[in-house]
Tab-separated table of C-alpha atoms and ligand atoms in Angstrom:
chain	number	residue	atom	x	y	z
A	696	MET	CA	37.566	-55.073	26.053
A	697	GLU	CA	40.373	-52.592	26.091
A	698	GLN	CA	40.762	-52.930	22.351
A	699	LYS	CA	37.069	-52.557	21.855
A	700	LEU	CA	37.070	-49.321	23.896
A	701	ASP	CA	39.966	-47.898	21.867
A	702	GLN	CA	38.143	-48.778	18.693
A	703	ILE	CA	34.942	-47.044	19.812
A	704	GLN	CA	36.916	-43.976	20.812
A	705	SER	CA	38.813	-43.595	17.574
A	706	ALA	CA	35.812	-44.407	15.343
A	707	THR	CA	33.523	-42.028	17.213
A	708	LEU	CA	36.023	-39.171	17.250
A	709	ALA	CA	36.447	-39.613	13.501
A	710	GLN	CA	32.689	-39.464	12.969
A	711	ILE	CA	32.434	-36.376	15.132
A	712	GLY	CA	35.172	-34.744	13.135
A	713	ALA	CA	33.278	-35.421	9.910
A	714	ALA	CA	29.835	-34.348	11.172
A	715	ALA	CA	28.400	-31.347	9.367
A	716	SER	CA	25.307	-30.522	11.427
A	717	THR	CA	24.098	-30.447	15.000
A	718	ASP	CA	21.565	-33.152	14.049
A	719	GLU	CA	24.375	-35.480	13.065
A	720	ILE	CA	26.138	-34.767	16.355
A	721	GLU	CA	23.014	-35.687	18.271
A	722	ASN	CA	22.697	-38.959	16.325
A	723	ILE	CA	26.258	-39.918	17.172
A	724	ARG	CA	25.670	-39.141	20.829
A	725	VAL	CA	22.614	-41.387	20.965
A	726	ARG	CA	24.350	-44.196	19.061
A	727	VAL	CA	27.351	-44.268	21.397
A	728	LEU	CA	26.307	-42.815	24.748
A	729	GLY	CA	22.532	-43.338	24.657
A	730	ARG	CA	20.707	-45.912	26.779
A	731	LYS	CA	21.356	-48.596	24.205
A	732	GLY	CA	24.570	-47.007	22.930
A	733	GLU	CA	27.750	-48.943	22.152
A	734	LEU	CA	29.685	-47.629	25.126
A	735	THR	CA	26.754	-47.997	27.505
A	736	GLN	CA	26.440	-51.683	26.539
A	737	ILE	CA	30.076	-52.263	27.410
A	738	LEU	CA	29.792	-50.512	30.770
A	739	ARG	CA	26.965	-52.901	31.630
A	740	THR	CA	29.310	-55.873	31.298
A	741	LEU	CA	31.921	-54.464	33.720
A	742	GLY	CA	30.297	-56.434	36.530
A	743	GLU	CA	31.428	-59.683	34.956
A	744	LEU	CA	35.120	-58.763	35.349
A	745	SER	CA	37.469	-59.479	38.231
A	746	PRO	CA	37.776	-56.630	40.744
A	747	GLU	CA	41.166	-55.325	39.478
A	748	GLU	CA	40.128	-55.620	35.861
A	749	ARG	CA	36.848	-53.909	36.643
A	750	ALA	CA	38.668	-50.951	38.250
A	751	ARG	CA	41.031	-50.605	35.301
A	752	MET	CA	38.338	-50.949	32.658
A	753	GLY	CA	36.071	-48.649	34.640
A	754	GLN	CA	38.688	-45.930	34.550
A	755	LYS	CA	39.410	-46.563	30.925
A	756	SER	CA	35.785	-46.416	29.823
A	757	ASN	CA	35.215	-43.246	31.837
A	758	ALA	CA	38.156	-41.671	30.033
A	759	VAL	CA	36.723	-42.766	26.651
A	760	LYS	CA	33.316	-41.421	27.571
A	761	ALA	CA	34.780	-38.105	28.715
A	762	ALA	CA	36.824	-37.783	25.520
A	763	ILE	CA	33.787	-38.441	23.354
A	764	GLU	CA	31.593	-36.050	25.339
A	765	GLU	CA	34.149	-33.324	25.092
A	766	ALA	CA	34.534	-33.830	21.351
A	767	LEU	CA	30.754	-33.756	20.904
A	768	GLU	CA	30.427	-30.546	22.887
A	769	GLU	CA	33.246	-28.832	21.092
A	770	LYS	CA	31.983	-29.777	17.667
A	771	LYS	CA	28.448	-28.745	18.550
A	772	SER	CA	29.393	-25.268	19.637
A	773	GLY	CA	31.642	-24.956	16.600
A	774	LEU	CA	28.743	-25.823	14.336
A	775	SER	CA	26.304	-23.396	15.909
A	776	GLU	CA	28.861	-20.617	15.810
A	777	ALA	CA	29.375	-21.366	12.133
A	778	LYS	CA	25.629	-21.242	11.614
A	779	ILE	CA	25.324	-17.886	13.368
A	780	SER	CA	28.117	-16.335	11.409
A	781	GLU	CA	26.617	-17.671	8.186
A	782	LEU	CA	23.271	-16.072	9.099
A	783	LEU	CA	25.018	-12.854	9.980
A	784	ARG	CA	26.789	-12.872	6.650
A	785	GLU	CA	23.615	-13.631	4.666
A	786	GLU	CA	21.232	-11.309	6.452
A	787	TRP	CA	23.534	-8.430	6.908
A	788	ILE	CA	22.086	-5.058	5.971
A	789	ASP	CA	23.993	-1.834	5.685
A	790	VAL	CA	21.525	0.626	7.138
A	791	THR	CA	23.796	3.511	6.232
A	792	LEU	CA	23.559	2.850	2.463
A	793	ASP	CA	21.996	5.774	0.625
A	794	GLY	CA	19.213	4.355	-1.590
A	795	ALA	CA	18.734	7.601	-3.453
A	796	ASP	CA	22.098	7.738	-5.141
A	797	SER	CA	22.925	4.043	-5.350
A	798	SER	CA	21.989	1.838	-8.252
A	799	ARG	CA	19.233	0.305	-6.121
A	800	GLY	CA	17.067	3.386	-6.487
A	801	PHE	CA	14.330	4.474	-4.136
A	802	SER	CA	10.857	3.238	-4.825
A	803	ARG	CA	8.485	5.769	-3.357
A	804	GLY	CA	4.750	5.344	-2.996
A	805	ARG	CA	2.570	7.876	-4.744
A	806	MET	CA	-1.026	8.944	-4.661
A	807	HIS	CA	-3.473	7.669	-7.248
A	808	PRO	CA	-4.310	10.435	-9.759
A	809	LEU	CA	-7.980	10.212	-8.771
A	810	SER	CA	-7.049	10.905	-5.148
A	811	GLN	CA	-4.722	13.731	-6.143
A	812	VAL	CA	-7.448	15.551	-8.043
A	813	GLN	CA	-10.115	14.691	-5.480
A	814	TYR	CA	-8.034	16.292	-2.712
A	815	GLU	CA	-7.390	19.296	-4.929
A	816	VAL	CA	-11.131	19.743	-5.559
A	817	GLU	CA	-11.800	19.308	-1.831
A	818	ASP	CA	-9.299	22.066	-1.033
A	819	ILE	CA	-10.895	24.420	-3.528
A	820	PHE	CA	-14.358	23.818	-2.090
A	821	THR	CA	-13.309	24.078	1.546
A	822	SER	CA	-11.695	27.418	0.678
A	823	MET	CA	-15.176	28.517	-0.437
A	824	GLY	CA	-16.784	27.426	2.830
A	825	PHE	CA	-18.006	23.967	1.799
A	826	GLU	CA	-17.960	21.047	4.202
A	827	ILE	CA	-16.898	17.585	3.029
A	828	LEU	CA	-19.370	14.774	3.665
A	829	ASP	CA	-19.053	11.042	3.359
A	830	GLY	CA	-21.554	8.282	2.674
A	831	PRO	CA	-21.515	4.496	2.364
A	832	GLU	CA	-20.953	2.687	-0.918
A	833	VAL	CA	-23.781	0.289	-0.102
A	834	GLU	CA	-26.830	2.564	0.032
A	835	THR	CA	-30.512	2.226	0.637
A	836	GLU	CA	-32.829	2.360	-2.337
A	837	TYR	CA	-34.482	5.316	-0.594
A	838	ASN	CA	-31.332	7.476	-0.473
A	839	ASN	CA	-30.153	6.531	-3.947
A	840	PHE	CA	-33.519	6.859	-5.754
A	841	GLU	CA	-36.748	7.594	-3.862
A	842	ALA	CA	-35.625	10.629	-1.907
A	843	LEU	CA	-34.113	12.022	-5.110
A	844	ASN	CA	-37.545	12.097	-6.696
A	845	ILE	CA	-37.011	8.839	-8.585
A	846	PRO	CA	-39.864	6.589	-7.400
A	847	PRO	CA	-40.050	2.891	-8.339
A	848	TYR	CA	-40.937	2.396	-12.005
A	849	HIS	CA	-39.683	5.881	-12.863
A	850	PRO	CA	-38.000	5.576	-16.284
A	851	ALA	CA	-34.929	7.455	-14.985
A	852	ARG	CA	-33.999	4.311	-13.046
A	853	ASP	CA	-33.198	2.680	-16.372
A	854	LEU	CA	-30.461	5.246	-16.990
A	855	GLN	CA	-28.496	3.870	-14.077
A	856	ASP	CA	-28.295	0.088	-14.218
A	857	THR	CA	-27.672	-0.989	-10.719
A	858	PHE	CA	-26.003	-3.707	-8.646
A	859	TRP	CA	-28.430	-4.849	-5.956
A	860	THR	CA	-27.509	-6.684	-2.784
A	861	GLU	CA	-29.577	-9.675	-1.706
A	862	ASP	CA	-31.106	-7.756	1.188
A	863	GLY	CA	-32.545	-5.078	-1.116
A	864	ASN	CA	-29.847	-2.423	-0.781
A	865	LEU	CA	-27.674	-1.351	-3.693
A	866	LEU	CA	-24.226	-0.141	-4.639
A	867	ARG	CA	-24.854	3.582	-4.977
A	868	THR	CA	-25.089	4.615	-8.621
A	869	HIS	CA	-24.220	8.239	-7.892
A	870	THR	CA	-22.970	10.423	-5.062
A	871	SER	CA	-26.309	12.264	-5.116
A	872	ALA	CA	-27.287	9.908	-2.282
A	873	ILE	CA	-24.922	11.967	-0.108
A	874	GLN	CA	-27.169	15.033	-0.645
A	875	ILE	CA	-29.951	13.193	1.124
A	876	ARG	CA	-27.689	12.344	4.053
A	877	GLY	CA	-26.506	15.971	4.114
A	878	MET	CA	-30.039	17.352	4.363
A	879	LYS	CA	-30.802	15.029	7.269
A	880	THR	CA	-27.825	16.253	9.292
A	881	HIS	CA	-27.695	19.929	8.297
A	882	LYS	CA	-30.078	22.838	8.655
A	883	PRO	CA	-29.924	25.583	5.998
A	884	PRO	CA	-27.912	27.542	5.209
A	885	PHE	CA	-25.270	24.937	4.322
A	886	ARG	CA	-22.835	24.069	1.565
A	887	VAL	CA	-21.491	20.549	1.259
A	888	ILE	CA	-19.655	18.341	-1.166
A	889	GLY	CA	-19.613	14.547	-1.151
A	890	PRO	CA	-16.863	12.751	-3.028
A	891	GLY	CA	-17.017	8.997	-3.489
A	892	ARG	CA	-16.877	5.829	-5.483
A	893	VAL	CA	-19.965	4.822	-7.442
A	894	PHE	CA	-20.999	1.716	-9.350
A	895	ARG	CA	-23.051	0.920	-12.415
A	896	TYR	CA	-23.845	-2.243	-14.249
A	897	GLU	CA	-22.110	-1.145	-17.454
A	898	GLU	CA	-20.551	-2.621	-20.530
A	899	ILE	CA	-16.913	-1.533	-20.107
A	900	ASP	CA	-15.042	0.348	-22.833
A	901	ALA	CA	-12.617	3.268	-23.138
A	902	SER	CA	-15.147	5.710	-21.695
A	903	HIS	CA	-17.363	3.449	-19.522
A	904	GLU	CA	-16.449	1.738	-16.271
A	905	ASN	CA	-18.559	-0.157	-13.746
A	906	THR	CA	-16.645	1.572	-10.935
A	907	PHE	CA	-15.848	5.268	-11.030
A	908	TYR	CA	-15.704	8.387	-8.886
A	909	GLN	CA	-17.952	11.406	-8.548
A	910	ILE	CA	-18.118	14.530	-6.469
A	911	GLU	CA	-21.526	15.752	-5.476
A	912	GLY	CA	-22.206	19.281	-4.309
A	913	MET	CA	-25.113	21.090	-2.741
A	914	MET	CA	-25.696	24.591	-1.461
A	915	VAL	CA	-28.934	25.606	0.255
A	916	ASP	CA	-29.826	29.054	1.555
A	917	ARG	CA	-32.409	31.756	0.982
A	918	ASP	CA	-32.518	32.990	-2.629
A	919	ILE	CA	-29.904	30.696	-4.088
A	920	SER	CA	-30.060	30.825	-7.881
A	921	VAL	CA	-28.382	29.416	-10.973
A	922	ALA	CA	-26.092	32.463	-10.985
A	923	HIS	CA	-24.497	31.226	-7.745
A	924	LEU	CA	-24.021	27.813	-9.307
A	925	ILE	CA	-22.279	29.270	-12.374
A	926	PHE	CA	-19.973	31.369	-10.223
A	927	ILE	CA	-18.906	28.428	-8.070
A	928	MET	CA	-18.296	26.227	-11.115
A	929	LYS	CA	-16.115	28.880	-12.759
A	930	GLN	CA	-14.097	29.253	-9.577
A	931	LEU	CA	-13.577	25.503	-9.406
A	932	LEU	CA	-12.527	25.025	-13.017
A	933	SER	CA	-10.218	28.039	-13.107
A	934	ALA	CA	-8.489	26.790	-9.956
A	935	ILE	CA	-8.061	23.290	-11.327
A	936	PHE	CA	-6.816	24.263	-14.765
A	937	ARG	CA	-5.035	27.375	-13.498
A	938	LYS	CA	-6.533	29.663	-16.107
A	939	GLU	CA	-9.811	31.428	-16.839
A	940	VAL	CA	-12.341	28.832	-17.994
A	941	LYS	CA	-15.625	29.602	-19.764
A	942	VAL	CA	-18.735	27.599	-18.944
A	943	ARG	CA	-22.124	27.214	-20.578
A	944	LEU	CA	-25.363	25.556	-19.454
A	945	ARG	CA	-27.567	23.394	-21.628
A	946	PRO	CA	-31.037	22.410	-20.460
A	947	SER	CA	-31.099	18.786	-19.365
A	948	TYR	CA	-33.214	16.475	-17.262
A	949	TYR	CA	-32.476	14.999	-13.852
A	950	PRO	CA	-35.461	14.129	-11.642
A	951	PHE	CA	-33.888	15.745	-8.562
A	952	VAL	CA	-33.442	19.218	-10.045
A	953	GLU	CA	-35.769	21.686	-11.741
A	954	PRO	CA	-34.612	23.283	-13.947
A	955	GLY	CA	-31.776	20.848	-14.692
A	956	PHE	CA	-28.707	21.484	-16.811
A	957	ASP	CA	-25.590	19.987	-18.223
A	958	LEU	CA	-22.629	22.237	-17.690
A	959	ASP	CA	-19.861	22.376	-20.317
A	960	PHE	CA	-16.540	24.196	-20.238
A	961	ASN	CA	-14.574	25.403	-23.198
A	962	CYS	CA	-12.095	22.856	-24.518
A	963	LEU	CA	-8.676	23.713	-23.158
A	964	ILE	CA	-6.880	21.510	-25.640
A	965	CYS	CA	-7.893	23.440	-28.765
A	966	GLY	CA	-8.964	26.630	-27.014
A	967	GLY	CA	-12.478	26.202	-28.364
A	968	LYS	CA	-11.591	25.923	-32.054
A	969	GLY	CA	-12.623	22.257	-32.164
A	970	CYS	CA	-10.535	19.089	-31.861
A	971	ARG	CA	-10.842	15.347	-31.375
A	972	VAL	CA	-11.127	15.604	-27.596
A	973	CYS	CA	-14.115	17.959	-27.720
A	974	LYS	CA	-15.518	16.152	-30.746
A	975	HIS	CA	-15.065	19.382	-32.746
A	976	SER	CA	-17.648	21.249	-30.696
A	977	GLY	CA	-15.213	23.401	-28.733
A	978	TRP	CA	-16.934	22.338	-25.461
A	979	ILE	CA	-16.367	19.579	-22.932
A	980	GLU	CA	-19.389	18.145	-21.146
A	981	PHE	CA	-18.510	18.317	-17.462
A	982	LEU	CA	-21.357	17.775	-15.047
A	983	GLY	CA	-25.059	17.612	-14.318
A	984	CYS	CA	-26.585	20.309	-12.148
A	985	GLY	CA	-29.646	22.385	-11.421
A	986	GLN	CA	-31.898	23.968	-8.851
A	987	VAL	CA	-32.818	21.401	-6.209
A	988	HIS	CA	-36.335	20.099	-6.869
A	989	PRO	CA	-38.903	21.188	-4.243
A	990	ASN	CA	-39.844	17.527	-3.671
A	991	VAL	CA	-36.244	16.725	-2.803
A	992	LEU	CA	-35.990	19.649	-0.373
A	993	ARG	CA	-39.259	18.619	1.219
A	994	MET	CA	-38.134	14.987	1.601
A	995	GLY	CA	-34.946	16.332	3.176
A	996	GLY	CA	-37.004	18.271	5.735
A	997	ILE	CA	-36.378	21.709	4.169
A	998	ASP	CA	-39.218	24.121	3.366
A	999	PRO	CA	-38.995	24.908	-0.387
A	1000	GLU	CA	-41.018	28.107	0.173
A	1001	ALA	CA	-38.322	29.475	2.449
A	1002	TYR	CA	-35.162	28.027	0.931
A	1003	SER	CA	-33.710	27.165	-2.440
A	1004	GLY	CA	-30.491	25.567	-3.530
A	1005	PHE	CA	-28.383	24.215	-6.307
A	1006	ALA	CA	-26.809	20.797	-6.689
A	1007	PHE	CA	-24.283	19.337	-9.044
A	1008	GLY	CA	-22.571	16.032	-9.660
A	1009	MET	CA	-19.300	15.743	-11.544
A	1010	GLY	CA	-17.427	12.743	-12.812
A	1011	LEU	CA	-13.987	12.764	-11.231
A	1012	ASN	CA	-12.494	10.333	-13.765
A	1013	ARG	CA	-13.487	12.647	-16.590
A	1014	LEU	CA	-11.840	15.569	-14.847
A	1015	VAL	CA	-8.581	13.665	-14.283
A	1016	MET	CA	-8.610	12.506	-17.907
A	1017	MET	CA	-8.915	16.126	-19.033
A	1018	LYS	CA	-6.271	17.409	-16.654
A	1019	PHE	CA	-3.630	14.767	-17.432
A	1020	GLY	CA	-4.614	13.756	-20.972
A	1021	VAL	CA	-5.619	10.172	-20.079
A	1022	ASN	CA	-7.453	8.579	-23.012
A	1023	ASP	CA	-8.900	5.399	-21.503
A	1024	ILE	CA	-11.001	5.259	-18.326
A	1025	ARG	CA	-10.008	1.613	-17.759
A	1026	HIS	CA	-6.535	2.708	-16.651
A	1027	PHE	CA	-7.902	4.004	-13.336
A	1028	MET	CA	-8.971	0.666	-11.885
A	1029	GLY	CA	-6.536	-1.398	-13.984
A	1030	GLY	CA	-3.833	-1.489	-11.320
A	1031	ASP	CA	-1.023	-1.209	-13.887
A	1032	ILE	CA	1.888	0.270	-11.963
A	1033	ARG	CA	3.358	1.768	-15.169
A	1034	PHE	CA	0.254	3.926	-15.514
A	1035	LEU	CA	0.234	4.975	-11.865
A	1036	GLU	CA	3.931	5.820	-11.822
A	1037	GLN	CA	3.373	8.653	-14.267
A	1038	PHE	CA	1.601	10.841	-11.711
B	1123	LIG	N1	-26.309	12.141	-10.220
B	1123	LIG	C1	-26.149	12.525	-11.597
B	1123	LIG	C2	-25.431	11.428	-12.366
B	1123	LIG	O1	-24.809	10.618	-11.765
B	1123	LIG	C3	-25.361	13.799	-11.702
B	1123	LIG	C4	-26.113	14.971	-11.184
B	1123	LIG	C5	-26.939	15.695	-11.996
B	1123	LIG	C6	-26.010	15.331	-9.864
B	1123	LIG	C7	-27.626	16.788	-11.555
B	1123	LIG	C8	-26.701	16.441	-9.375
B	1123	LIG	C9	-27.520	17.161	-10.261
B	1123	LIG	O2	-26.638	16.857	-8.127
B	1123	LIG	O3	-28.190	18.247	-9.796
B	1123	LIG	O4	-25.490	11.401	-13.551
């Protein structure tokens, strides 16, 4: 038995020395000291020995057990210390490193060009006393069409192919729906703009997207005329392009205004001489506008005998394309970081 105990001790200590993980250590412990372990089995047979032998072997096996336990403990704490220092080495971060002048570089977030220009337009309008309104992207048919003087079966609905939801609402096709919300919450006189994302069921190409951005505007007071509209538009464009901009109105048709116009500004790329961007006309088509139709005022709870107003709706993508020389509208929703990083 003595030999056997020596053998267990030396074999186990060797195994412990070779163990490379705390799992292995635990396995060794179970194999030797566990309920059915090698050493435990031997201890069970002590009772068969003579009293002196039993005392001697008892002492001996206790010493073996203690030696093994100590070795296990020591190795275990060695292994977990090693693990901790390995983690510390691998996950170490120098928080004092300066990203800006190291080769790592600093990757900063930036604002989408549509947001940049939208905020700029908002600032210009708030400086002229306009309030900024919001509206939902899923609109009622009433706010998007009916209340804007576009009843069911009106041919103007065909101009704006629409995504409908199953419960009969729609993705707003224009921010003009925000006008309707504005009239419900404001009493004249008021001036509001409503920026937002709009949706149309479109074939997509370099100048058509199914998702784009507009900014709607509306001003209602006594005796508001087209002259006020022209003044505000010139203020806006000169502030955005940082130079005097000429505008012109062409008669156009929108059911919610009468008279209705398309507003152009002189091409800033060629200075009006004619180029590819302005299709050699010298003018850039910018927005739809007009005097708010009496039906629309009435549906908004405003007396058209007492008040008048103008409204306009501009395409924000178009404006950004002009300002930064972007030649394909698909870039805006494309999510290509190389495009976005240029602004
Ligand atoms: N909602 C029109 C569109 O999306 C733009 C527009 C035209 C808005 C005339 C207006 C307006 O407020 O008076 O094409």
